[in-house]
Amino acid sequence: MIAGTGNAPDVVIAGGGIGGLVTALCLHRAGVNVRVFEAAREFRPLGVGINLQPHAVRVLHALGLEEDLRRTAIRTSELVYVNKFGQRIWQEPRGLDAGYAVPQYSIHRGELQMILHRAATRSLPPDAIRAGHELVGFGQDASGVHAVFVERGGGGDVTIAAGALVAADGIHSVVRRTFHPGEGEPRFSGRILWRATTRTAPVLSGRSMVWAGHDRQKFVAYPISESARVEGRALMNWIAELRVPEEQPPPRSDWNRRVDKAVFREAFASWDFGWLSVPGLIDGAEAVYEFPMVDRDPLPRWTHGRITLLGDAAHPMYPVGSNGASQAILDAEALADACSRQSRVEEVFAAYEAQRRPATSAVVLANRAGGPDRVLQLAEERAPNGFERIEDVIPRLELEAIANRYKQTAGFDRETVNRRVRGDVPP
Ligand SMILES: Cc1cc2nc3c(=O)[nH]c(=O)nc-3n(C[C@H](O)[C@H](O)[C@H](O)COP(=O)(O)OP(=O)(O)OC[C@H]3O[C@@H](n4cnc5c(N)ncnc54)[C@H](O)[C@@H]3O)c2cc1C
């Protein structure tokens, strides 16, 4: 267990996003005193859709969130890859339909954050979760850490003493920047993403995720609202992705940057597959958010004494393979497990980092190489004008191998997840 300093709480978490809040819940359950400081003035349901893979859902269910997730999120049933003409390249069942003991969920990021915030407010002591506190500085000595927060709204500085600091402050992490000052801005992939949600009729099974296109132009769509589904409708989350000319400077990666859809709509004007109308989805969206596809190189270390990184602060990755939030949740679980097994902060963080840094570095690199989306590019290269039978273009075994390899790299192959659910695998 991590020791505190005097009456100070034991662990301070900077950042109340998905990673920070799940870490607070997991550490609290492990008996650690924890406080979360979030820079935003209030917890608001921001963002659009994300996916929770079964390995992360297992952790959330263990925290007692099964009912909330079941009511809110879509239990994803299948993943369908199609080319730019809407022809099927690969299709596989997902979650419960694929024999996992727990579902895969597609959910609005903001709704997930609010579910986590409510759970944390319910179970943690009053005042343990504070909005409007931005981490601006920190330090440590042999007995503890101190973290300096600026109170938004002119409250001045607050200095908090604790046994340890976990930086879950996202892709622009202040802590990461301090320990790795030469790193600079996130690494741009040469692709821009436009994200939005649109209310429509259900597509395919009503629980299907669709990935269309190829490396230079892609469109992803999946439903994220269970309440819309039970009404016979769909709230479709979608992401349009285009490669941009090398010389075009990327906009700063800000999750809330709104743009006009005219910027990218034309490129998708002919992508009406009958069963899925890409232009229709684009036209039906109210607000579109632009985000450059960025990540960062895996780090040689996350931990410096009593301070460590977690979630996007530690391993921001391309949104390929739908794993960003899930990997942050696995970090939280690993940190709590390490707390239960070790007593000194340094030992806890060493065990956590030994488990999670190599695993997440592999996912960052796999996503850079295209992850499971590689099947799209293979089909484009081998059959740019489409195909009659996918078997003539890519053998089934090759498609299957790509899908399976990625699941193993990201840690959500069915056998591993189901063994963990049954408790057969030590943490
Ligand atoms: C507003 C927002 C919208 C997003 N929308 C999407 C989306 O639509 N789809 C998607 O796939 N991913 C989205 N993401 C990213 C996604 O949530 C993460 O990739 C993933 O969930 C990992 O979570 P994280 O907690 O590590 O990082 P984040 O979710 O980025 O959370 C980091 C948190 O730290 C806070 N923070 C930052 N700096 C400081 C500081 N100095 N002091 C205190 N707090 C700080 C941020 O306000 C944020 O709440 C979004 C992130 C944010 C912040």
XYZ file of C-alpha atoms and ligand atoms in Angstrom:
480
model
C 0.000 0.000 0.000
C 1.296 3.439 -0.865
C 2.131 5.388 2.285
C 0.885 8.928 2.695
C 2.542 11.908 4.329
C 0.911 12.889 7.603
C -2.768 13.486 7.014
C -2.365 13.916 3.269
C -4.146 11.507 0.938
C -1.926 8.781 -0.457
C -2.274 9.215 -4.204
C -3.013 12.335 -6.188
C -4.264 11.836 -9.737
C -3.943 14.706 -12.202
C -6.685 14.409 -14.836
C -10.260 13.214 -14.471
C -10.704 11.666 -17.937
C -11.436 7.996 -18.496
C -7.995 6.932 -17.241
C -7.955 9.153 -14.150
C -11.454 8.250 -12.993
C -11.074 4.487 -13.502
C -7.747 4.662 -11.659
C -9.454 6.454 -8.765
C -12.145 3.759 -8.611
C -9.659 0.872 -8.837
C -7.274 2.350 -6.240
C -10.153 3.147 -3.888
C -11.342 -0.446 -4.159
C -7.792 -1.596 -3.373
C -7.916 0.446 -0.159
C -5.772 3.365 -1.298
C -6.747 6.928 -0.432
C -7.014 8.853 -3.646
C -7.861 12.341 -4.866
C -8.491 13.446 -8.457
C -7.844 16.953 -9.769
C -9.334 17.752 -13.177
C -8.411 20.894 -15.124
C -11.822 21.431 -16.768
C -14.130 23.669 -14.739
C -16.784 20.975 -14.597
C -17.319 17.391 -15.679
C -19.256 17.617 -18.938
C -20.078 14.860 -21.433
C -17.546 15.828 -24.119
C -16.350 13.897 -27.154
C -18.110 11.472 -29.463
C -17.915 7.681 -29.625
C -15.370 5.270 -28.248
C -15.146 1.539 -27.879
C -14.541 -0.557 -24.824
C -13.030 -3.907 -25.672
C -13.922 -6.935 -23.518
C -10.634 -6.885 -21.561
C -11.490 -3.372 -20.319
C -15.201 -4.112 -19.880
C -14.190 -6.897 -17.473
C -12.556 -4.226 -15.270
C -15.576 -1.898 -15.414
C -17.994 -4.716 -14.579
C -15.832 -5.610 -11.565
C -16.256 -1.983 -10.435
C -20.031 -2.490 -10.429
C -20.765 -0.527 -13.609
C -22.402 -3.337 -15.588
C -25.940 -2.012 -15.263
C -24.964 1.563 -16.218
C -23.099 0.334 -19.278
C -25.866 -2.051 -20.333
C -28.435 0.760 -20.181
C -26.279 3.316 -22.003
C -23.967 1.619 -24.467
C -24.404 -0.563 -27.523
C -23.320 -4.163 -27.067
C -21.374 -4.396 -30.300
C -22.146 -7.579 -32.223
C -19.941 -7.462 -35.322
C -17.142 -5.680 -37.125
C -17.436 -5.297 -40.891
C -14.633 -4.136 -43.200
C -15.636 -2.947 -46.691
C -13.796 -1.335 -49.591
C -14.592 2.126 -50.984
C -17.471 0.601 -52.975
C -19.031 -0.989 -49.901
C -17.974 -4.537 -50.866
C -17.331 -6.806 -47.901
C -13.695 -7.653 -47.182
C -13.930 -9.127 -43.703
C -16.604 -9.614 -41.112
C -16.291 -11.009 -37.622
C -18.549 -11.313 -34.589
C -17.614 -9.198 -31.587
C -18.131 -9.275 -27.841
C -20.781 -11.708 -26.578
C -21.554 -12.756 -30.160
C -17.924 -13.856 -30.531
C -18.068 -16.012 -27.399
C -16.502 -13.528 -24.969
C -17.804 -13.785 -21.408
C -18.274 -9.988 -21.370
C -19.483 -7.608 -24.082
C -17.655 -5.110 -26.249
C -19.356 -1.742 -25.838
C -19.608 1.236 -28.168
C -20.451 4.303 -26.128
C -20.416 8.096 -26.145
C -17.144 9.093 -24.479
C -18.875 11.846 -22.523
C -21.541 9.468 -21.206
C -18.865 7.022 -20.121
C -17.021 9.804 -18.345
C -20.231 10.840 -16.553
C -20.916 7.212 -15.508
C -17.413 7.062 -14.049
C -17.750 10.470 -12.422
C -21.040 9.493 -10.755
C -19.522 6.224 -9.524
C -16.456 8.012 -8.151
C -18.548 10.707 -6.453
C -20.728 7.988 -4.899
C -17.933 5.842 -3.537
C -15.056 8.220 -2.767
C -15.097 10.613 0.199
C -16.609 14.070 -0.374
C -14.159 16.427 -2.069
C -12.006 13.594 -3.435
C -12.905 14.546 -7.026
C -12.296 18.193 -7.832
C -12.896 19.957 -11.139
C -11.314 23.287 -12.064
C -7.813 22.354 -10.843
C -5.039 22.400 -13.417
C -1.715 20.819 -12.538
C 1.018 23.360 -13.208
C 3.951 22.096 -11.165
C 5.117 19.288 -8.935
C 8.091 18.063 -6.947
C 9.134 15.172 -4.748
C 11.576 14.089 -2.064
C 12.230 10.836 -0.232
C 9.024 11.052 1.793
C 6.421 12.255 -0.687
C 5.284 14.441 -3.575
C 3.681 17.824 -3.809
C 1.505 18.890 -6.724
C 0.633 22.492 -7.495
C -2.751 23.216 -9.066
C -4.127 26.504 -10.347
C -7.781 26.891 -9.478
C -9.735 27.902 -12.553
C -11.866 30.964 -11.958
C -9.215 32.946 -10.115
C -8.899 30.877 -6.945
C -5.088 30.961 -6.951
C -2.686 28.074 -6.359
C -3.336 25.004 -4.244
C -0.470 22.734 -3.189
C -1.341 19.159 -2.343
C 1.006 16.790 -0.526
C 0.708 13.046 -1.046
C 2.608 9.803 -1.202
C 2.539 9.598 -4.984
C 1.375 11.391 -8.133
C -0.270 9.638 -11.088
C -0.358 11.785 -14.220
C -3.496 10.926 -16.191
C -3.511 14.318 -17.866
C -3.869 13.172 -21.448
C -1.937 13.602 -24.662
C -0.552 17.048 -23.699
C 0.522 15.862 -20.237
C 2.385 18.458 -18.189
C 4.191 15.721 -16.270
C 5.351 13.941 -19.417
C 6.570 17.230 -20.868
C 8.541 17.954 -17.691
C 10.291 14.577 -17.715
C 10.762 14.509 -21.490
C 11.262 18.166 -22.416
C 12.687 17.457 -25.876
C 9.637 15.562 -27.068
C 7.656 18.494 -28.460
C 4.187 18.239 -30.000
C 2.530 14.879 -30.733
C 3.741 13.093 -33.880
C 1.444 13.782 -36.867
C 0.429 10.845 -39.077
C -0.382 12.962 -42.131
C -4.080 12.223 -41.635
C -6.947 14.340 -40.338
C -10.009 12.902 -38.619
C -13.449 14.500 -38.591
C -15.744 13.085 -35.919
C -19.451 13.512 -35.286
C -22.705 11.744 -34.439
C -25.849 11.505 -36.575
C -29.321 10.114 -35.822
C -30.361 7.583 -38.487
C -32.154 4.342 -39.148
C -30.174 1.317 -37.858
C -27.395 0.011 -40.096
C -26.949 -3.773 -40.623
C -27.586 -5.526 -37.276
C -28.114 -2.242 -35.427
C -25.033 -3.180 -33.378
C -22.508 -3.328 -36.245
C -19.268 -1.395 -36.601
C -18.353 -0.563 -40.201
C -14.864 0.299 -41.418
C -14.730 1.445 -45.081
C -12.034 2.581 -47.534
C -8.249 2.334 -47.412
C -5.111 4.035 -46.088
C -5.656 7.392 -47.787
C -9.385 7.701 -47.206
C -11.434 5.956 -44.589
C -14.853 6.125 -42.999
C -15.809 4.449 -39.734
C -19.371 4.267 -38.399
C -20.956 2.567 -35.414
C -23.977 3.137 -33.152
C -23.365 4.286 -29.559
C -26.760 4.717 -27.914
C -28.790 1.872 -26.432
C -31.794 4.147 -25.829
C -31.877 5.102 -29.539
C -31.580 1.396 -30.448
C -34.562 0.333 -28.320
C -36.614 3.023 -30.090
C -35.686 1.430 -33.430
C -33.244 4.224 -34.304
C -29.454 4.638 -34.216
C -27.166 7.344 -32.920
C -24.276 6.717 -35.293
C -20.821 7.805 -34.311
C -18.687 8.359 -37.378
C -15.146 9.303 -38.288
C -14.112 10.504 -41.737
C -10.375 10.273 -42.324
C -8.269 11.742 -45.121
C -4.576 11.807 -45.825
C -3.493 15.424 -46.335
C -0.552 16.799 -48.338
C 2.781 16.515 -46.547
C 3.294 20.256 -46.376
C -0.062 20.941 -44.727
C 0.623 21.735 -41.059
C -1.593 19.808 -38.663
C -3.990 21.746 -36.471
C -3.183 21.427 -32.769
C -4.777 18.308 -31.342
C -7.711 19.743 -29.426
C -10.645 17.382 -28.900
C -13.203 20.194 -29.046
C -12.229 21.947 -32.308
C -15.385 22.381 -34.437
C -15.171 22.765 -38.224
C -17.412 23.098 -41.263
C -18.110 19.730 -42.917
C -17.520 21.322 -46.339
C -13.797 20.845 -45.604
C -14.016 17.077 -46.307
C -17.548 16.250 -47.523
C -16.787 16.297 -51.247
C -14.222 13.500 -50.969
C -16.982 11.152 -49.708
C -19.765 12.314 -52.060
C -19.873 9.010 -54.002
C -19.650 6.731 -50.954
C -23.311 5.714 -50.866
C -23.380 1.920 -50.515
C -27.166 1.602 -50.389
C -27.093 -0.016 -46.937
C -24.901 2.841 -45.632
C -24.909 6.391 -46.973
C -21.718 8.197 -45.997
C -22.842 11.550 -47.481
C -26.175 11.098 -45.668
C -24.410 10.621 -42.339
C -22.205 13.646 -42.936
C -25.173 15.819 -43.933
C -27.164 14.745 -40.903
C -24.552 15.723 -38.311
C -24.931 18.876 -36.269
C -21.393 19.450 -35.025
C -18.234 18.075 -36.592
C -14.946 17.991 -34.660
C -11.565 17.990 -36.360
C -8.601 16.186 -34.898
C -5.220 15.419 -36.453
C -4.333 11.748 -36.158
C -1.388 11.878 -33.789
C 0.485 9.715 -31.332
C 3.812 9.795 -29.534
C 6.805 7.491 -29.573
C 6.811 4.882 -26.805
C 8.852 6.115 -23.842
C 11.846 4.353 -22.281
C 10.345 4.986 -18.828
C 7.137 6.265 -17.273
C 8.144 6.444 -13.637
C 10.378 8.928 -11.873
C 10.500 8.120 -8.175
C 7.020 8.696 -6.766
C 5.507 9.973 -10.015
C 4.224 7.947 -12.951
C 2.209 8.331 -16.160
C -1.039 6.593 -17.117
C -3.415 6.432 -20.110
C -2.864 8.875 -22.961
C -0.202 10.688 -20.934
C 1.834 7.475 -21.075
C 0.915 5.992 -24.467
C -1.203 8.107 -26.822
C -2.010 5.994 -29.861
C -3.765 6.225 -33.206
C -7.473 5.412 -32.932
C -6.925 2.252 -34.932
C -8.249 -0.976 -33.466
C -10.455 0.934 -30.976
C -8.118 0.556 -28.002
C -7.194 3.975 -26.509
C -9.685 4.078 -23.655
C -9.420 0.315 -23.072
C -5.649 0.500 -22.591
C -6.057 3.333 -20.051
C -8.519 1.156 -18.119
C -6.062 -1.761 -18.122
C -3.394 0.608 -16.759
C -5.711 1.495 -13.886
C -6.313 -2.148 -13.041
C -2.599 -2.976 -13.194
C -1.734 -0.069 -10.890
C -4.327 -1.147 -8.330
C -3.127 -4.760 -8.507
C 0.443 -3.595 -7.919
C -0.729 -1.576 -4.889
C -2.260 -4.701 -3.386
C 0.955 -6.692 -3.830
C 3.707 -4.183 -3.039
C 4.194 -1.772 -0.164
C 6.697 0.876 -1.286
C 5.684 3.422 -3.927
C 8.775 2.673 -6.012
C 7.954 -1.053 -6.014
C 4.317 -0.406 -6.904
C 5.245 1.797 -9.844
C 8.002 -0.549 -11.015
C 5.560 -3.494 -11.072
C 2.910 -1.399 -12.834
C 5.316 -0.109 -15.440
C 6.881 -3.530 -16.048
C 3.450 -4.903 -16.867
C 2.001 -2.031 -18.846
C 4.786 -0.163 -20.653
C 5.908 -2.993 -22.965
C 2.301 -4.029 -23.589
C 1.114 -0.551 -24.572
C 4.265 0.253 -26.569
C 3.447 -2.767 -28.725
C -0.095 -1.448 -29.306
C 1.187 2.044 -30.236
C 3.499 0.501 -32.841
C 0.893 -1.984 -34.108
C -1.543 0.901 -34.607
C 1.081 2.835 -36.548
C 1.400 -0.150 -38.862
C -2.355 -0.095 -39.504
C -3.474 -2.605 -36.865
C -6.470 -4.659 -37.994
C -7.331 -1.981 -40.607
C -4.519 -3.394 -42.761
C -7.104 -5.555 -44.508
C -8.581 -2.399 -46.064
C -5.301 -1.379 -47.648
C -4.576 -4.934 -48.837
C -7.904 -4.998 -50.672
C -7.238 -1.555 -52.166
C -3.772 -2.538 -53.405
C -4.854 -5.879 -54.853
C -8.265 -4.843 -56.219
C -8.486 -1.043 -56.602
C -11.528 -1.396 -58.876
C -13.358 -3.779 -56.578
C -13.812 -7.558 -56.676
C -16.410 -10.224 -57.216
C -15.212 -12.614 -54.527
C -12.879 -11.454 -51.757
C -11.358 -14.973 -51.664
C -9.862 -14.262 -55.125
C -8.089 -11.209 -53.680
C -7.149 -12.082 -50.100
C -7.306 -15.652 -48.767
C -9.498 -16.057 -45.709
C -6.565 -17.339 -43.649
C -4.628 -14.129 -44.312
C -7.573 -11.990 -43.187
C -8.080 -14.112 -40.114
C -4.377 -13.939 -39.186
C -4.392 -10.111 -39.289
C -7.459 -9.895 -37.040
C -6.136 -12.476 -34.555
C -2.637 -11.035 -34.350
C -3.963 -7.610 -33.403
C -6.234 -9.005 -30.685
C -3.257 -10.815 -29.177
C -1.027 -7.721 -29.311
C -3.702 -5.571 -27.674
C -4.494 -8.304 -25.118
C -8.103 -9.020 -25.989
C -8.009 -12.418 -27.632
C -11.008 -14.412 -26.421
C -9.160 -17.105 -24.482
C -7.132 -14.605 -22.448
C -10.154 -12.446 -21.619
C -12.366 -15.390 -20.675
C -9.651 -16.900 -18.474
C -9.381 -13.562 -16.638
C -13.168 -13.374 -16.237
C -13.175 -16.890 -14.778
C -10.292 -15.908 -12.499
C -7.960 -18.549 -13.984
C -5.138 -16.088 -14.638
C -3.242 -14.369 -11.852
C -3.251 -10.581 -12.259
C -12.613 16.467 -24.202
C -12.140 15.142 -24.738
C -12.860 14.531 -25.765
C -12.408 13.312 -26.291
N -13.151 12.746 -27.273
C -12.785 11.542 -27.766
C -13.565 10.901 -28.745
O -14.583 11.419 -29.180
N -13.171 9.678 -29.204
C -12.028 9.087 -28.736
O -11.682 7.983 -29.171
N -11.267 9.663 -27.797
C -11.608 10.884 -27.295
N -10.846 11.467 -26.321
C -9.637 10.772 -25.859
C -9.929 9.565 -25.024
O -10.769 9.922 -23.955
C -8.606 9.008 -24.524
O -7.818 8.660 -25.645
C -8.725 7.732 -23.703
O -9.972 7.611 -23.102
C -7.639 7.714 -22.615
O -8.068 8.527 -21.522
P -7.133 9.434 -20.631
O -7.894 9.615 -19.363
O -5.773 8.893 -20.564
O -7.037 10.805 -21.420
P -8.190 11.942 -21.639
O -9.496 11.302 -21.872
O -7.625 12.828 -22.644
O -8.245 12.658 -20.219
C -7.254 13.521 -19.721
C -7.912 14.436 -18.709
O -6.911 15.221 -18.072
C -7.353 16.559 -17.999
N -6.155 17.396 -17.927
C -5.322 17.764 -18.938
N -4.306 18.509 -18.468
C -4.491 18.610 -17.126
C -3.773 19.253 -16.078
N -2.642 19.941 -16.330
N -4.247 19.167 -14.808
C -5.378 18.459 -14.533
N -6.106 17.841 -15.498
C -5.662 17.904 -16.776
C -8.182 16.742 -19.252
O -9.072 17.827 -19.125
C -8.894 15.412 -19.338
O -10.098 15.390 -18.627
C -11.235 12.688 -25.784
C -10.503 13.305 -24.770
C -10.953 14.523 -24.220
C -10.162 15.174 -23.105
